[in-house]
């Protein structure tokens, strides 16, 4: 079983990490790059498949050379065997379409994987297009919003549970032939219910520790010539999307007036209580006012 | 046979007993899976702790795990003293002879470090057999088919079957209980130990205890410093920490309504300890554990079908006066259990592993140590309340005191006779009365004053690491009336009367003009000792894998 997982480096949007300028624009230089949080679920899905069925996991990303560390993080998460970075100045400023063409060409240089995994949406673009568009180029069966999956190697099929319309309340089971393209939902939960699976997982973790330290030995960087794509179809030149301008979303105005009260100020608190009691009294009778006692 | 995952041997618990069983199975080339519920082996374990290698034992920990002493232990214990205390008067005896009797070596240990070192070796060796060791997996019961034990059930995994199951799951063994081999009914069958690990630089230890690099000291304490509760205290030197603790009979704790953490504080703040603790007391960890009293509960036939019990799970904890040995017996038993299965299997009668194991415990002398015949013979008389009363009143009378004075030169020697220690009855006489009289008649006054201020219970709980299984408490009260479960309020080592931050609290419920005393339970601060399983009416199980308290020292 050969699996390829797609991942992307994104700005670390966590509090304390992310930095914006006065106009509310992201300061890329001051914000660290991390692995796209949603990609973790794609990596978990690949790892579970590997633990159950064995095989090899490759992780691929498109981006600047700085994404190498993101790939290292991915290796530690999924215990990947090899890492692939498609990186070229020609690829810069690509929209999802140009990215999909680049990634699909990259995947094709790795042979014919059995399953390709992608995460649901990146934390920066938020489009959710790249996975499905990459698959459109690869022309495999596509299963999105996957929350659990089982593979029958003998039959060469993949059976997945997926959220219908991305709704956790509605789950359907679908089956497709391999090779297939899987987009893991953030609700994806890996399941290791046998000791054998957990022991394999422990072996993989052990094996990966040394590998992740020297991850560059397992990393291949390719440019557009290596993956055999025409520069006109990638990067800014290959991107049909035009972003005319970016405006910060204005803060929603408060609908109600708020007054701050110091809880140690007994008089002010008494006023609050009186106000609450009269508010309740105005409504459906006085009974409920007593609930605050004791 | 159902379609379950199967291993030839299954070991539940990765303490010294489980590790010894697993290593021995592996030596016989038997496919072995070891399951441990902690995040790491040792994270759920507490010991006093000295580990012995007995000359008479067929297996010792360093036989099974070469390099154990250098890598996993703290210090060889080369000095062993007991202090008889009455107020500020102390009479000390050197018990090094008793300590060295049948002893190849004895080291102080801290369980997190020790068990996690064993874990790596056990995993490596069992992995070669096709099995391995998993942490964070809680075995919660036995799997039966047609009434026979065939495997185990777990919180995290699907049921697993095995040809042989070694339950090394500790003093609160859920498997022993499931099999009907142990119950948690009688407080007098158990001790409760509480312990503090205290920070101390190596040079301070060398200085204050007068020990070289490859030496260590053990001090035991008995007498009137524990409010009359039956039990005693201990202090062991580790590499750069001390283990200090108290161990009491659970029935006595309950009868006196004593607070375990206060009894520990009584030891820590006693003037005798000032010379060792100095004025820079830093407590690293507070912990507690239940200890089976092997004299009463060590199972003569610790097996049922495919299930063999070892260590605390089988009650194999020898605590006879100043002789306190548990881990060494668990190691021997674990190895004998695995060996018994391997031999029974080679004779094509694997179903006889259990009886073979019980026979080995007898023929190798383990059972004799756990249940000394002298104690059994004398128990009926010596533990009779009337007899205890007479003995105590004679001891404390002028006649008794004169006798103690007359014996003075020979008392230390008598204390060093192993067979006498084994005879000690479970009464207040040897724990309280005798040491008190000895100290009063022969002792000298301690000049130092203690400047130790131990942390309060809230700070002790606050210093522990927990991964709380929110919304899924592992203990529930079956009967919340004070009569049924009230004893836990004081006896639980992380609860106290008038303390709101512990597990057990007393509450008064007023309904229709009448008042009812009830007990409420919050398992968040639980240290999983099992005290309330015995003294209160609970449904008690361990938390799920990785959950609950995580000891960093143990």
mmCIF file of N, CA, C and O in Angstrom, chain A residues 234-284:
data_model
loop_
_atom_site.group_PDB
_atom_site.id
_atom_site.type_symbol
_atom_site.label_atom_id
_atom_site.label_comp_id
_atom_site.label_asym_id
_atom_site.label_seq_id
_atom_site.Cartn_x
_atom_site.Cartn_y
_atom_site.Cartn_z
ATOM 1 N N UNK A 234 1.437 27.167 -14.043
ATOM 2 C CA UNK A 234 1.618 27.136 -12.585
ATOM 3 C C UNK A 234 1.908 28.546 -12.089
ATOM 4 O O UNK A 234 2.069 29.479 -12.870
ATOM 5 N N UNK A 235 1.952 28.669 -10.777
ATOM 6 C CA UNK A 235 2.266 29.958 -10.171
ATOM 7 C C UNK A 235 1.245 31.017 -10.537
ATOM 8 O O UNK A 235 0.105 30.723 -10.916
ATOM 9 N N UNK A 236 1.691 32.279 -10.479
ATOM 10 C CA UNK A 236 0.788 33.400 -10.768
ATOM 11 C C UNK A 236 0.247 33.337 -12.189
ATOM 12 O O UNK A 236 -0.935 33.555 -12.439
ATOM 13 N N UNK A 237 1.136 32.947 -13.138
ATOM 14 C CA UNK A 237 0.718 32.884 -14.538
ATOM 15 C C UNK A 237 -0.403 31.877 -14.765
ATOM 16 O O UNK A 237 -1.267 32.070 -15.618
ATOM 17 N N UNK A 238 -0.374 30.800 -13.984
ATOM 18 C CA UNK A 238 -1.367 29.741 -14.203
ATOM 19 C C UNK A 238 -2.600 29.908 -13.348
ATOM 20 O O UNK A 238 -3.455 29.017 -13.316
ATOM 21 N N UNK A 239 -2.704 31.046 -12.635
ATOM 22 C CA UNK A 239 -3.822 31.212 -11.686
ATOM 23 C C UNK A 239 -4.924 32.073 -12.269
ATOM 24 O O UNK A 239 -4.740 33.278 -12.458
ATOM 25 N N UNK A 240 -6.086 31.478 -12.569
ATOM 26 C CA UNK A 240 -7.192 32.279 -13.090
ATOM 27 C C UNK A 240 -7.845 33.173 -12.025
ATOM 28 O O UNK A 240 -8.577 34.087 -12.359
ATOM 29 N N UNK A 241 -7.603 32.932 -10.757
ATOM 30 C CA UNK A 241 -8.238 33.726 -9.696
ATOM 31 C C UNK A 241 -7.609 35.115 -9.643
ATOM 32 O O UNK A 241 -6.392 35.250 -9.711
ATOM 33 N N UNK A 242 -8.450 36.142 -9.594
ATOM 34 C CA UNK A 242 -7.944 37.500 -9.433
ATOM 35 C C UNK A 242 -8.451 38.052 -8.107
ATOM 36 O O UNK A 242 -9.662 38.096 -7.864
ATOM 37 N N UNK A 243 -7.535 38.428 -7.252
ATOM 38 C CA UNK A 243 -7.925 39.045 -5.980
ATOM 39 C C UNK A 243 -7.813 40.543 -6.173
ATOM 40 O O UNK A 243 -6.721 41.073 -6.339
ATOM 41 N N UNK A 244 -8.951 41.229 -6.215
ATOM 42 C CA UNK A 244 -8.910 42.668 -6.491
ATOM 43 C C UNK A 244 -8.469 43.456 -5.276
ATOM 44 O O UNK A 244 -7.688 44.381 -5.368
ATOM 45 N N UNK A 245 -8.982 43.094 -4.093
ATOM 46 C CA UNK A 245 -8.533 43.762 -2.877
ATOM 47 C C UNK A 245 -8.910 42.907 -1.671
ATOM 48 O O UNK A 245 -9.758 42.020 -1.772
ATOM 49 N N UNK A 246 -8.252 43.188 -0.557
ATOM 50 C CA UNK A 246 -8.570 42.472 0.665
ATOM 51 C C UNK A 246 -8.981 43.492 1.705
ATOM 52 O O UNK A 246 -8.265 44.459 1.933
ATOM 53 N N UNK A 247 -10.165 43.322 2.264
ATOM 54 C CA UNK A 247 -10.608 44.257 3.296
ATOM 55 C C UNK A 247 -10.783 43.525 4.616
ATOM 56 O O UNK A 247 -11.346 42.429 4.652
ATOM 57 N N UNK A 248 -10.318 44.151 5.671
ATOM 58 C CA UNK A 248 -10.560 43.529 6.983
ATOM 59 C C UNK A 248 -12.046 43.572 7.303
ATOM 60 O O UNK A 248 -12.760 44.507 6.900
ATOM 61 N N UNK A 249 -12.520 42.535 7.965
ATOM 62 C CA UNK A 249 -13.940 42.498 8.337
ATOM 63 C C UNK A 249 -14.136 43.446 9.520
ATOM 64 O O UNK A 249 -13.439 43.333 10.522
ATOM 65 N N UNK A 250 -15.057 44.431 9.381
ATOM 66 C CA UNK A 250 -15.251 45.358 10.505
ATOM 67 C C UNK A 250 -15.863 44.640 11.702
ATOM 68 O O UNK A 250 -16.582 43.650 11.552
ATOM 69 N N UNK A 251 -15.521 45.130 12.861
ATOM 70 C CA UNK A 251 -16.049 44.543 14.098
ATOM 71 C C UNK A 251 -17.559 44.752 14.132
ATOM 72 O O UNK A 251 -18.051 45.836 13.812
ATOM 73 N N UNK A 252 -18.286 43.740 14.524
ATOM 74 C CA UNK A 252 -19.746 43.886 14.616
ATOM 75 C C UNK A 252 -20.073 44.841 15.765
ATOM 76 O O UNK A 252 -19.495 44.736 16.838
ATOM 77 N N UNK A 253 -20.999 45.814 15.516
ATOM 78 C CA UNK A 253 -21.344 46.734 16.601
ATOM 79 C C UNK A 253 -22.134 46.019 17.689
ATOM 80 O O UNK A 253 -22.911 45.105 17.404
ATOM 81 N N UNK A 254 -21.907 46.418 18.943
ATOM 82 C CA UNK A 254 -22.635 45.805 20.048
ATOM 83 C C UNK A 254 -24.097 46.205 19.952
ATOM 84 O O UNK A 254 -24.417 47.356 19.682
ATOM 85 N N UNK A 255 -24.968 45.230 20.177
ATOM 86 C CA UNK A 255 -26.392 45.519 20.060
ATOM 87 C C UNK A 255 -26.969 46.023 21.370
ATOM 88 O O UNK A 255 -27.988 46.688 21.420
ATOM 89 N N UNK A 256 -26.313 45.636 22.474
ATOM 90 C CA UNK A 256 -26.835 46.048 23.775
ATOM 91 C C UNK A 256 -25.760 46.839 24.528
ATOM 92 O O UNK A 256 -24.573 46.682 24.267
ATOM 93 N N UNK A 257 -26.224 47.632 25.453
ATOM 94 C CA UNK A 257 -25.301 48.424 26.241
ATOM 95 C C UNK A 257 -24.858 47.596 27.448
ATOM 96 O O UNK A 257 -25.675 46.907 28.059
ATOM 97 N N UNK A 258 -23.593 47.670 27.792
ATOM 98 C CA UNK A 258 -23.099 46.902 28.937
ATOM 99 C C UNK A 258 -22.507 47.845 29.974
ATOM 100 O O UNK A 258 -21.892 48.844 29.631
ATOM 101 N N UNK A 259 -22.732 47.530 31.219
ATOM 102 C CA UNK A 259 -22.134 48.296 32.310
ATOM 103 C C UNK A 259 -21.261 47.346 33.124
ATOM 104 O O UNK A 259 -21.704 46.246 33.481
ATOM 105 N N UNK A 260 -20.040 47.727 33.386
ATOM 106 C CA UNK A 260 -19.141 46.876 34.167
ATOM 107 C C UNK A 260 -19.422 47.077 35.655
ATOM 108 O O UNK A 260 -19.565 48.212 36.113
ATOM 109 N N UNK A 261 -19.501 45.975 36.389
ATOM 110 C CA UNK A 261 -19.758 46.063 37.824
ATOM 111 C C UNK A 261 -18.662 45.316 38.576
ATOM 112 O O UNK A 261 -18.318 44.190 38.215
ATOM 113 N N UNK A 262 -18.123 45.950 39.595
ATOM 114 C CA UNK A 262 -17.112 45.299 40.433
ATOM 115 C C UNK A 262 -17.844 44.362 41.401
ATOM 116 O O UNK A 262 -18.691 44.806 42.182
ATOM 117 N N UNK A 263 -17.557 43.073 41.356
ATOM 118 C CA UNK A 263 -18.303 42.125 42.203
ATOM 119 C C UNK A 263 -18.130 42.398 43.701
ATOM 120 O O UNK A 263 -18.937 41.947 44.516
ATOM 121 N N UNK A 264 -17.049 43.105 44.075
ATOM 122 C CA UNK A 264 -16.846 43.394 45.499
ATOM 123 C C UNK A 264 -17.644 44.631 45.963
ATOM 124 O O UNK A 264 -17.701 44.919 47.148
ATOM 125 N N UNK A 265 -18.202 45.349 45.001
ATOM 126 C CA UNK A 265 -18.975 46.537 45.342
ATOM 127 C C UNK A 265 -20.408 46.116 45.692
ATOM 128 O O UNK A 265 -21.232 45.854 44.825
ATOM 129 N N UNK A 266 -20.668 46.040 46.979
ATOM 130 C CA UNK A 266 -21.941 45.476 47.441
ATOM 131 C C UNK A 266 -23.134 46.273 46.918
ATOM 132 O O UNK A 266 -24.136 45.698 46.494
ATOM 133 N N UNK A 267 -23.001 47.591 46.937
ATOM 134 C CA UNK A 267 -24.142 48.418 46.502
ATOM 135 C C UNK A 267 -24.457 48.217 45.029
ATOM 136 O O UNK A 267 -25.606 48.037 44.637
ATOM 137 N N UNK A 268 -23.375 48.207 44.234
ATOM 138 C CA UNK A 268 -23.564 48.010 42.788
ATOM 139 C C UNK A 268 -24.186 46.649 42.516
ATOM 140 O O UNK A 268 -25.062 46.513 41.657
ATOM 141 N N UNK A 269 -23.732 45.622 43.269
ATOM 142 C CA UNK A 269 -24.272 44.276 43.083
ATOM 143 C C UNK A 269 -25.740 44.231 43.483
ATOM 144 O O UNK A 269 -26.547 43.532 42.862
ATOM 145 N N UNK A 270 -26.071 44.987 44.535
ATOM 146 C CA UNK A 270 -27.461 45.059 44.980
ATOM 147 C C UNK A 270 -28.322 45.650 43.868
ATOM 148 O O UNK A 270 -29.421 45.166 43.584
ATOM 149 N N UNK A 271 -27.774 46.675 43.199
ATOM 150 C CA UNK A 271 -28.489 47.293 42.075
ATOM 151 C C UNK A 271 -28.734 46.291 40.959
ATOM 152 O O UNK A 271 -29.792 46.247 40.341
ATOM 153 N N UNK A 272 -27.685 45.463 40.701
ATOM 154 C CA UNK A 272 -27.818 44.438 39.652
ATOM 155 C C UNK A 272 -28.959 43.494 39.997
ATOM 156 O O UNK A 272 -29.802 43.162 39.158
ATOM 157 N N UNK A 273 -28.973 43.074 41.262
ATOM 158 C CA UNK A 273 -29.987 42.137 41.724
ATOM 159 C C UNK A 273 -31.385 42.734 41.566
ATOM 160 O O UNK A 273 -32.308 42.068 41.074
ATOM 161 N N UNK A 274 -31.485 44.000 41.984
ATOM 162 C CA UNK A 274 -32.782 44.686 41.874
ATOM 163 C C UNK A 274 -33.220 44.749 40.413
ATOM 164 O O UNK A 274 -34.373 44.462 40.072
ATOM 165 N N UNK A 275 -32.257 45.107 39.556
ATOM 166 C CA UNK A 275 -32.566 45.207 38.125
ATOM 167 C C UNK A 275 -33.016 43.862 37.576
ATOM 168 O O UNK A 275 -33.972 43.774 36.800
ATOM 169 N N UNK A 276 -32.315 42.776 38.008
ATOM 170 C CA UNK A 276 -32.665 41.433 37.524
ATOM 171 C C UNK A 276 -34.046 41.031 38.013
ATOM 172 O O UNK A 276 -34.851 40.468 37.258
ATOM 173 N N UNK A 277 -34.298 41.340 39.287
ATOM 174 C CA UNK A 277 -35.591 40.973 39.850
ATOM 175 C C UNK A 277 -36.725 41.688 39.131
ATOM 176 O O UNK A 277 -37.740 41.091 38.805
ATOM 177 N N UNK A 278 -36.506 42.984 38.858
ATOM 178 C CA UNK A 278 -37.582 43.722 38.199
ATOM 179 C C UNK A 278 -37.743 43.237 36.762
ATOM 180 O O UNK A 278 -38.844 43.171 36.238
ATOM 181 N N UNK A 279 -36.618 42.852 36.133
ATOM 182 C CA UNK A 279 -36.697 42.320 34.758
ATOM 183 C C UNK A 279 -37.503 41.030 34.748
ATOM 184 O O UNK A 279 -38.354 40.811 33.893
ATOM 185 N N UNK A 280 -37.249 40.153 35.727
ATOM 186 C CA UNK A 280 -37.995 38.896 35.817
ATOM 187 C C UNK A 280 -39.457 39.196 36.131
ATOM 188 O O UNK A 280 -40.373 38.615 35.562
ATOM 189 N N UNK A 281 -39.663 40.152 37.056
ATOM 190 C CA UNK A 281 -41.016 40.531 37.473
ATOM 191 C C UNK A 281 -41.841 41.033 36.296
ATOM 192 O O UNK A 281 -43.027 40.732 36.179
ATOM 193 N N UNK A 282 -41.156 41.748 35.372
ATOM 194 C CA UNK A 282 -41.858 42.264 34.192
ATOM 195 C C UNK A 282 -42.322 41.137 33.282
ATOM 196 O O UNK A 282 -43.250 41.291 32.506
ATOM 197 N N UNK A 283 -41.606 40.015 33.381
ATOM 198 C CA UNK A 283 -41.880 38.898 32.462
ATOM 199 C C UNK A 283 -43.017 38.039 32.958
ATOM 200 O O UNK A 283 -44.162 38.474 33.041
ATOM 201 N N UNK A 284 -42.680 36.798 33.361
ATOM 202 C CA UNK A 284 -43.731 35.832 33.643
ATOM 203 C C UNK A 284 -43.917 35.571 35.151
ATOM 204 O O UNK A 284 -43.731 34.475 35.629
#
